[in-house]
Amino acid sequence: MTDTLDPLRDPRLGFIGVGAIAEATLVGLIQSGCESSIRISRRNEQRSQALTQRFANVVADPENQSIVDHSDWIFLSVLPPQAREVLSAIELRPEQRLISLVAGITLAELSTLAPGVQSIQRMIPLPPIERGVGPLPVCPPCADLESLFANCANVMGIDDESLFSVFSAASGLMAAHHFFVWKVAEWMSQQGVKPEDATAYSSHMFAALAEIECHTPADQLPGLADACTTAGGLNEQALQELREFGWFQAAQNRLDGLFDRLNNGL
Ligand SMILES: NC(=O)c1ccc[n+]([C@@H]2O[C@H](COP(=O)([O-])OP(=O)(O)OC[C@H]3O[C@@H](n4cnc5c(N)ncnc54)[C@H](OP(=O)(O)O)[C@@H]3O)[C@@H](O)[C@H]2O)c1
């Protein structure tokens, strides 16, 4: 790396493990203007071939060590049980940067598994990064990573690693959210609304509400529920009944469970 690093152009990027989230991250990065040369695992032939055909700056490589040898920044994006095995079998150079996407493996353990590497970060990309949106927690905060991802995510530097797991746990509700949006649409179709109208209504309604949430200061977020509640109206009734049913408490209890699991090893 040079003193005048241009994070959008200079570092050669390597991705070990090219599954769902690595693909989303790669696509988001490249579509947001990243022209770095990117070397990815060939292991998943279908996915790696599609990416190399789609993007001129992506090449596939069957050997993890070769990806390391030809890269400056290494993104590790295999599943947690595979990560220790992969890191134990490769040798990184001290000046390389290791960025782990793997949930549940701490910075301390990564340092042990990649001895001598001076710059190690963890980050939690989410699937919407593919479309250039969504939060991207990075721990510890890193200006170079922030520059690299500035055009495809809302990078959030996290100082305290114990809090980083809180972000991981919260991301565990993505599937439940999608399922909920679909259940609302399913119910609408059961009442006779055309399925395409039902899914359009449900998904656009929740997306529009998310737009408001994203632009509301933290201290005003709790008030948003009141803002769309009319005394004696439908929203007031549903909110009260779901509260009484323990719906929100159940979600927080699930978050406690995910957090425990992250802290006790996946
Ligand atoms: N999905 C998400 O939304 C999300 C969000 C944030 C973080 N993460 C984290 O990101 C990591 C990857 O998740 P994912 O959902 O992308 O999983 P995934 O789709 O299962 O991808 C993992 C990839 O790693 C490959 N792999 C396994 N062993 C390998 C090896 N020795 N060398 C090279 N490649 C190897 C797998 O290939 P094979 O299929 O051939 O085994 C697969 O293509 C996980 O640790 C997860 O905690 C995921």
XYZ file of C-alpha atoms and ligand atoms in Angstrom:
314
model
C 0.000 0.000 0.000
C 1.191 3.525 -0.726
C 1.074 6.604 1.498
C -1.486 8.144 -0.840
C -3.960 5.291 -0.745
C -6.987 5.668 -2.963
C -9.214 3.032 -1.378
C -11.484 2.888 -4.412
C -8.634 2.047 -6.773
C -5.465 0.875 -5.075
C -5.758 -2.161 -2.814
C -6.081 -5.504 -4.532
C -9.004 -7.258 -2.846
C -9.289 -10.986 -2.176
C -12.444 -12.831 -1.109
C -12.042 -16.253 0.486
C -15.477 -17.857 0.473
C -17.865 -16.519 -2.134
C -21.344 -17.325 -0.897
C -24.444 -15.203 -0.566
C -23.032 -12.320 1.441
C -19.677 -12.091 -0.334
C -21.509 -11.881 -3.648
C -23.801 -9.123 -2.367
C -20.780 -7.229 -1.000
C -18.815 -7.587 -4.238
C -21.681 -6.500 -6.443
C -22.439 -3.511 -4.199
C -18.789 -2.477 -4.160
C -18.236 -2.726 -7.899
C -21.531 -1.083 -8.812
C -20.648 1.796 -6.510
C -17.477 2.473 -8.487
C -14.760 0.232 -7.017
C -12.250 -0.553 -9.774
C -9.783 -2.538 -7.650
C -8.693 -5.897 -8.955
C -10.651 -8.519 -7.043
C -9.638 -12.179 -6.706
C -12.329 -14.561 -5.468
C -12.605 -18.236 -4.533
C -13.470 -20.373 -7.530
C -14.913 -23.042 -5.220
C -18.545 -22.234 -5.946
C -18.140 -22.555 -9.735
C -21.561 -21.256 -10.690
C -21.334 -18.138 -8.549
C -17.680 -17.353 -9.258
C -18.149 -17.835 -12.998
C -21.163 -15.540 -13.037
C -19.153 -12.864 -11.221
C -16.074 -13.125 -13.450
C -18.261 -12.949 -16.559
C -20.156 -9.959 -15.238
C -17.214 -7.865 -13.964
C -13.914 -7.302 -15.806
C -11.987 -6.630 -12.574
C -12.925 -9.984 -10.944
C -10.887 -13.176 -11.404
C -11.500 -16.560 -9.787
C -8.769 -18.608 -8.145
C -9.027 -22.191 -6.843
C -6.340 -21.731 -4.156
C -6.870 -19.731 -0.984
C -3.125 -19.117 -0.576
C -2.927 -17.783 -4.102
C -5.799 -15.360 -3.340
C -3.786 -14.182 -0.327
C -0.561 -13.891 -2.331
C -2.214 -11.689 -4.968
C -4.206 -9.429 -2.632
C -3.616 -6.556 -0.222
C -6.883 -6.800 1.671
C -8.359 -10.252 2.394
C -12.079 -10.595 3.089
C -12.923 -13.813 4.902
C -16.511 -14.840 4.175
C -16.858 -18.528 4.949
C -19.167 -20.007 7.588
C -17.971 -19.848 11.220
C -16.889 -23.522 11.505
C -14.899 -23.203 8.241
C -13.132 -19.986 9.212
C -10.630 -21.479 11.689
C -9.688 -24.224 9.255
C -9.232 -21.759 6.379
C -7.112 -19.328 8.413
C -4.946 -22.123 9.813
C -4.120 -23.279 6.293
C -3.036 -19.906 4.837
C -0.212 -17.525 5.563
C -0.830 -13.798 5.458
C 1.809 -11.089 5.269
C 2.089 -8.669 8.216
C 1.244 -5.645 6.066
C -1.955 -7.207 4.722
C -5.378 -6.284 6.012
C -7.705 -9.075 7.149
C -11.411 -8.280 7.198
C -13.641 -10.955 8.671
C -17.322 -11.174 7.819
C -17.632 -14.263 10.010
C -20.052 -13.994 12.917
C -18.863 -15.035 16.363
C -15.072 -15.086 15.841
C -13.439 -12.333 17.890
C -10.609 -10.001 16.924
C -8.429 -11.723 19.549
C -9.026 -15.134 17.994
C -8.455 -13.736 14.490
C -5.090 -12.343 15.674
C -4.129 -15.781 16.921
C -5.247 -17.431 13.694
C -3.465 -14.821 11.532
C -0.317 -14.153 13.592
C 1.620 -11.009 12.756
C -1.127 -9.374 10.702
C -1.313 -5.826 11.981
C -4.625 -4.677 10.609
C -7.650 -6.830 11.364
C -11.274 -5.704 11.232
C -14.658 -7.341 11.449
C -17.662 -6.152 9.491
C -21.306 -7.149 9.030
C -22.482 -6.521 5.472
C -26.174 -7.161 4.920
C -27.807 -8.392 1.697
C -29.069 -4.897 0.675
C -25.439 -3.801 0.232
C -25.892 -5.344 -3.222
C -28.259 -2.446 -3.996
C -25.970 0.121 -2.397
C -27.995 0.569 0.796
C -28.024 -0.525 4.419
C -25.812 -0.238 7.481
C -22.290 -1.678 7.624
C -20.874 -1.991 11.151
C -17.055 -2.153 11.165
C -15.016 -2.978 14.266
C -12.682 -1.356 15.078
C -13.488 1.761 13.060
C -11.289 1.966 9.960
C -11.034 5.008 7.686
C -9.833 2.949 4.695
C -12.786 0.561 4.884
C -15.117 3.484 5.391
C -13.805 5.052 2.153
C -14.042 1.789 0.244
C -17.677 1.188 1.203
C -18.831 4.821 1.457
C -20.811 4.612 -1.801
C -22.648 1.354 -1.114
C -23.393 1.324 2.623
C -23.835 3.446 5.700
C -20.547 2.525 7.410
C -20.741 2.587 11.212
C -17.464 2.409 13.126
C -17.832 0.392 16.353
C -15.105 0.836 19.001
C -16.281 -1.713 21.529
C -16.206 -5.284 20.209
C -18.624 -6.522 22.871
C -21.213 -4.187 21.305
C -20.404 -5.483 17.828
C -22.181 -8.741 18.725
C -25.283 -6.708 19.532
C -25.332 -5.551 15.897
C -24.843 -9.155 14.716
C -27.754 -10.295 16.887
C -30.035 -7.554 15.546
C -29.202 -8.609 11.973
C -30.631 -12.015 12.884
C -34.140 -10.559 12.562
C -33.856 -9.880 8.811
C -35.515 -13.140 7.779
C -38.299 -12.677 10.353
C -38.914 -9.200 8.926
C -39.210 -10.495 5.349
C -41.496 -13.283 6.572
C -43.716 -10.761 8.337
C -44.006 -8.593 5.204
C -44.985 -11.710 3.273
C -47.523 -12.844 5.942
C -49.315 -9.493 5.678
C -49.429 -9.901 1.879
C -50.578 -13.514 2.205
C -53.437 -12.473 4.466
C -54.471 -9.746 1.999
C -54.534 -12.281 -0.854
C -56.595 -14.665 1.268
C -59.210 -11.898 1.473
C -59.318 -11.730 -2.347
C -56.688 -9.089 -3.241
C -54.610 -10.112 -6.273
C -51.291 -11.550 -4.962
C -49.206 -9.032 -6.933
C -51.214 -6.130 -5.492
C -50.988 -7.601 -1.999
C -47.197 -8.051 -2.132
C -46.725 -4.596 -3.706
C -48.848 -2.982 -1.000
C -47.203 -4.763 1.923
C -43.613 -4.351 0.744
C -44.015 -0.705 -0.313
C -45.885 0.213 2.873
C -43.097 -1.166 5.087
C -40.380 0.314 2.838
C -42.046 3.740 3.052
C -42.238 3.470 6.839
C -38.549 2.455 6.945
C -37.754 5.594 4.939
C -39.329 7.715 7.675
C -37.556 5.706 10.415
C -34.154 6.210 8.733
C -34.629 9.973 8.784
C -35.952 10.250 12.335
C -33.573 11.236 15.170
C -33.020 8.429 17.710
C -34.885 10.193 20.514
C -37.957 10.649 18.324
C -38.177 7.038 17.092
C -40.430 5.823 19.932
C -42.870 8.627 19.042
C -43.370 7.382 15.474
C -45.843 4.758 16.678
C -47.947 7.493 18.279
C -47.664 9.627 15.155
C -49.580 7.081 13.059
C -52.061 6.224 15.803
C -55.536 7.762 15.925
C -57.340 7.548 19.283
C -59.717 4.603 19.022
C -58.366 3.795 15.530
C -57.022 0.659 13.879
C -53.336 1.247 14.573
C -53.986 1.910 18.258
C -55.969 -1.320 18.514
C -53.377 -3.462 16.735
C -50.461 -2.012 18.712
C -52.213 -2.561 22.024
C -53.318 -6.101 21.178
C -49.864 -7.121 19.913
C -48.294 -5.654 23.067
C -50.719 -7.598 25.267
C -50.018 -10.715 23.227
C -46.309 -10.316 24.093
C -45.266 -9.935 20.465
C -42.584 -7.288 21.009
C -41.265 -8.904 24.173
C -40.965 -12.195 22.264
C -38.818 -10.447 19.618
C -36.534 -8.983 22.291
C -36.280 -12.395 23.961
C -35.191 -13.873 20.631
C -32.516 -11.156 20.377
C -31.263 -12.181 23.839
C -31.000 -15.765 22.564
C -29.081 -14.755 19.420
C -26.720 -12.579 21.486
C -26.003 -15.471 23.897
C -25.317 -17.774 20.966
C -22.892 -15.292 19.395
C -21.051 -14.865 22.691
C -20.802 -18.586 23.349
C -19.465 -19.603 19.925
C -21.588 -20.424 16.891
N -25.800 -14.065 4.821
C -25.783 -12.922 5.511
O -26.725 -12.104 5.453
C -24.587 -12.573 6.370
C -24.517 -11.295 6.905
C -23.396 -10.930 7.628
C -22.392 -11.849 7.851
N -22.495 -13.105 7.360
C -21.382 -14.038 7.617
O -20.733 -14.256 6.379
C -20.215 -15.581 6.332
C -20.679 -16.232 5.035
O -22.093 -16.304 5.061
P -22.919 -16.661 3.746
O -24.337 -16.477 4.097
O -22.362 -15.938 2.586
O -22.578 -18.232 3.650
P -22.531 -19.178 2.353
O -23.482 -18.666 1.329
O -22.674 -20.579 2.851
O -21.052 -18.947 1.804
C -19.907 -19.545 2.316
C -19.000 -19.860 1.143
O -17.727 -20.272 1.638
C -17.282 -21.333 0.795
N -16.238 -22.110 1.465
C -16.363 -23.045 2.416
N -15.149 -23.542 2.766
C -14.242 -22.898 1.983
C -12.840 -22.983 1.844
N -12.107 -23.833 2.584
N -12.229 -22.178 0.958
C -12.935 -21.313 0.182
N -14.277 -21.201 0.260
C -14.925 -21.982 1.148
C -18.530 -22.122 0.541
O -18.351 -22.998 -0.553
P -19.187 -24.391 -0.583
O -20.620 -24.008 -0.750
O -18.595 -25.091 -1.758
O -18.921 -25.090 0.726
C -19.524 -21.000 0.258
O -19.455 -20.596 -1.105
C -20.712 -16.313 7.575
O -19.644 -16.473 8.478
C -21.775 -15.409 8.150
O -21.706 -15.395 9.560
C -23.556 -13.487 6.603
